[in-house]
mmCIF file of C-alpha atoms in Angstrom:
data_model
loop_
_atom_site.group_PDB
_atom_site.id
_atom_site.type_symbol
_atom_site.label_atom_id
_atom_site.label_comp_id
_atom_site.label_asym_id
_atom_site.label_seq_id
_atom_site.Cartn_x
_atom_site.Cartn_y
_atom_site.Cartn_z
ATOM 1 C CA UNK I 1 -20.843 -31.814 47.798
ATOM 2 C CA UNK I 2 -19.487 -28.781 47.490
ATOM 3 C CA UNK I 3 -21.460 -25.325 45.321
ATOM 4 C CA UNK I 4 -20.604 -24.743 42.329
ATOM 5 C CA UNK I 5 -17.883 -21.530 43.105
ATOM 6 C CA UNK I 6 -18.180 -20.116 39.969
ATOM 7 C CA UNK I 7 -22.259 -20.371 39.962
ATOM 8 C CA UNK I 8 -21.715 -18.665 43.310
ATOM 9 C CA UNK I 9 -19.260 -15.893 42.177
ATOM 10 C CA UNK I 10 -21.589 -14.992 38.791
ATOM 11 C CA UNK I 11 -24.399 -14.365 41.834
ATOM 12 C CA UNK I 12 -22.492 -12.098 43.210
ATOM 13 C CA UNK I 13 -22.153 -10.297 40.102
ATOM 14 C CA UNK I 14 -26.029 -10.014 39.629
ATOM 15 C CA UNK I 15 -26.431 -8.628 43.035
ATOM 16 C CA UNK I 16 -24.235 -5.673 42.448
ATOM 17 C CA UNK I 17 -26.299 -5.521 39.573
ATOM 18 C CA UNK I 18 -29.127 -4.698 41.430
ATOM 19 C CA UNK I 19 -27.619 -2.783 44.085
ATOM 20 C CA UNK I 20 -26.799 -0.247 41.106
ATOM 21 C CA UNK I 21 -30.661 -0.100 39.909
ATOM 22 C CA UNK I 22 -31.009 1.098 43.175
ATOM 23 C CA UNK I 23 -28.674 3.853 43.112
ATOM 24 C CA UNK I 24 -29.520 5.082 39.787
ATOM 25 C CA UNK I 25 -33.088 5.220 40.936
ATOM 26 C CA UNK I 26 -31.678 7.427 43.824
ATOM 27 C CA UNK I 27 -29.405 9.689 41.360
ATOM 28 C CA UNK I 28 -26.189 8.390 42.314
ATOM 29 C CA UNK I 29 -24.722 7.585 38.797
ATOM 30 C CA UNK I 30 -21.078 7.266 39.941
ATOM 31 C CA UNK I 31 -21.734 4.814 42.764
ATOM 32 C CA UNK I 32 -24.021 3.250 40.279
ATOM 33 C CA UNK I 33 -21.351 2.764 37.445
ATOM 34 C CA UNK I 34 -19.007 1.272 39.951
ATOM 35 C CA UNK I 35 -21.341 -1.529 41.247
ATOM 36 C CA UNK I 36 -22.128 -2.453 37.293
ATOM 37 C CA UNK I 37 -17.971 -2.267 36.901
ATOM 38 C CA UNK I 38 -17.500 -5.082 39.338
ATOM 39 C CA UNK I 39 -20.397 -6.729 38.076
ATOM 40 C CA UNK I 40 -18.796 -7.099 34.928
ATOM 41 C CA UNK I 41 -15.812 -7.929 36.706
ATOM 42 C CA UNK I 42 -17.236 -10.817 38.072
ATOM 43 C CA UNK I 43 -19.110 -12.185 35.571
ATOM 44 C CA UNK I 44 -15.857 -12.014 32.805
ATOM 45 C CA UNK I 45 -13.625 -14.168 35.661
ATOM 46 C CA UNK I 46 -16.613 -15.863 36.414
ATOM 47 C CA UNK I 47 -18.607 -16.999 33.208
ATOM 48 C CA UNK I 48 -15.918 -15.937 30.369
ATOM 49 C CA UNK I 49 -15.834 -13.103 28.106
ATOM 50 C CA UNK I 50 -18.493 -14.663 25.701
ATOM 51 C CA UNK I 51 -21.316 -15.636 28.057
ATOM 52 C CA UNK I 52 -24.766 -13.539 27.916
ATOM 53 C CA UNK I 53 -24.572 -12.297 31.470
ATOM 54 C CA UNK I 54 -21.133 -10.682 30.196
ATOM 55 C CA UNK I 55 -23.278 -9.354 27.592
ATOM 56 C CA UNK I 56 -26.455 -8.014 30.048
ATOM 57 C CA UNK I 57 -23.333 -6.161 32.267
ATOM 58 C CA UNK I 58 -22.182 -4.395 28.997
ATOM 59 C CA UNK I 59 -25.414 -3.402 28.228
ATOM 60 C CA UNK I 60 -26.140 -2.141 31.848
ATOM 61 C CA UNK I 61 -23.417 -0.033 31.760
ATOM 62 C CA UNK I 62 -24.058 1.535 28.201
ATOM 63 C CA UNK I 63 -27.845 2.245 29.599
ATOM 64 C CA UNK I 64 -26.148 4.198 32.598
ATOM 65 C CA UNK I 65 -24.005 5.919 30.198
ATOM 66 C CA UNK I 66 -26.600 6.742 28.440
ATOM 67 C CA UNK I 67 -28.337 8.504 30.884
ATOM 68 C CA UNK I 68 -25.241 10.577 32.179
ATOM 69 C CA UNK I 69 -25.052 12.043 28.270
ATOM 70 C CA UNK I 70 -21.894 10.009 27.835
ATOM 71 C CA UNK I 71 -23.623 8.786 24.289
ATOM 72 C CA UNK I 72 -20.148 7.803 22.589
ATOM 73 C CA UNK I 73 -19.101 5.627 25.458
ATOM 74 C CA UNK I 74 -22.918 4.094 26.092
ATOM 75 C CA UNK I 75 -22.811 3.132 22.066
ATOM 76 C CA UNK I 76 -19.469 1.567 22.641
ATOM 77 C CA UNK I 77 -20.508 -0.973 25.712
ATOM 78 C CA UNK I 78 -24.405 -1.269 23.855
ATOM 79 C CA UNK I 79 -21.871 -2.449 20.783
ATOM 80 C CA UNK I 80 -20.134 -4.981 22.679
ATOM 81 C CA UNK I 81 -22.921 -6.690 24.309
ATOM 82 C CA UNK I 82 -24.871 -7.095 21.323
ATOM 83 C CA UNK I 83 -21.843 -8.412 19.623
ATOM 84 C CA UNK I 84 -21.732 -11.266 22.590
ATOM 85 C CA UNK I 85 -25.755 -11.809 22.136
ATOM 86 C CA UNK I 86 -25.316 -12.594 18.602
ATOM 87 C CA UNK I 87 -22.376 -14.916 19.474
ATOM 88 C CA UNK I 88 -24.242 -16.277 22.114
ATOM 89 C CA UNK I 89 -26.950 -16.847 19.560
ATOM 90 C CA UNK I 90 -24.639 -18.958 17.297
#
């Protein structure tokens, strides 16, 4: 049996998200945003635009942008996250 490549790819996105947490704790926001953006791109490709993990990725980016004082951009990301989560609930 071959492993589910899509699932493995999505797990890579989670690893990037975890890396971003460490970078945020070090105050390395630009690098953290790069990792979160990579995670979002991976989740979009592996899981599709309506998957809850994509919503979480948008929310994580929104949190980071809020920490940086980029409130309008943060709100946009959180709005995208909410829309995806609501679709997932049906």
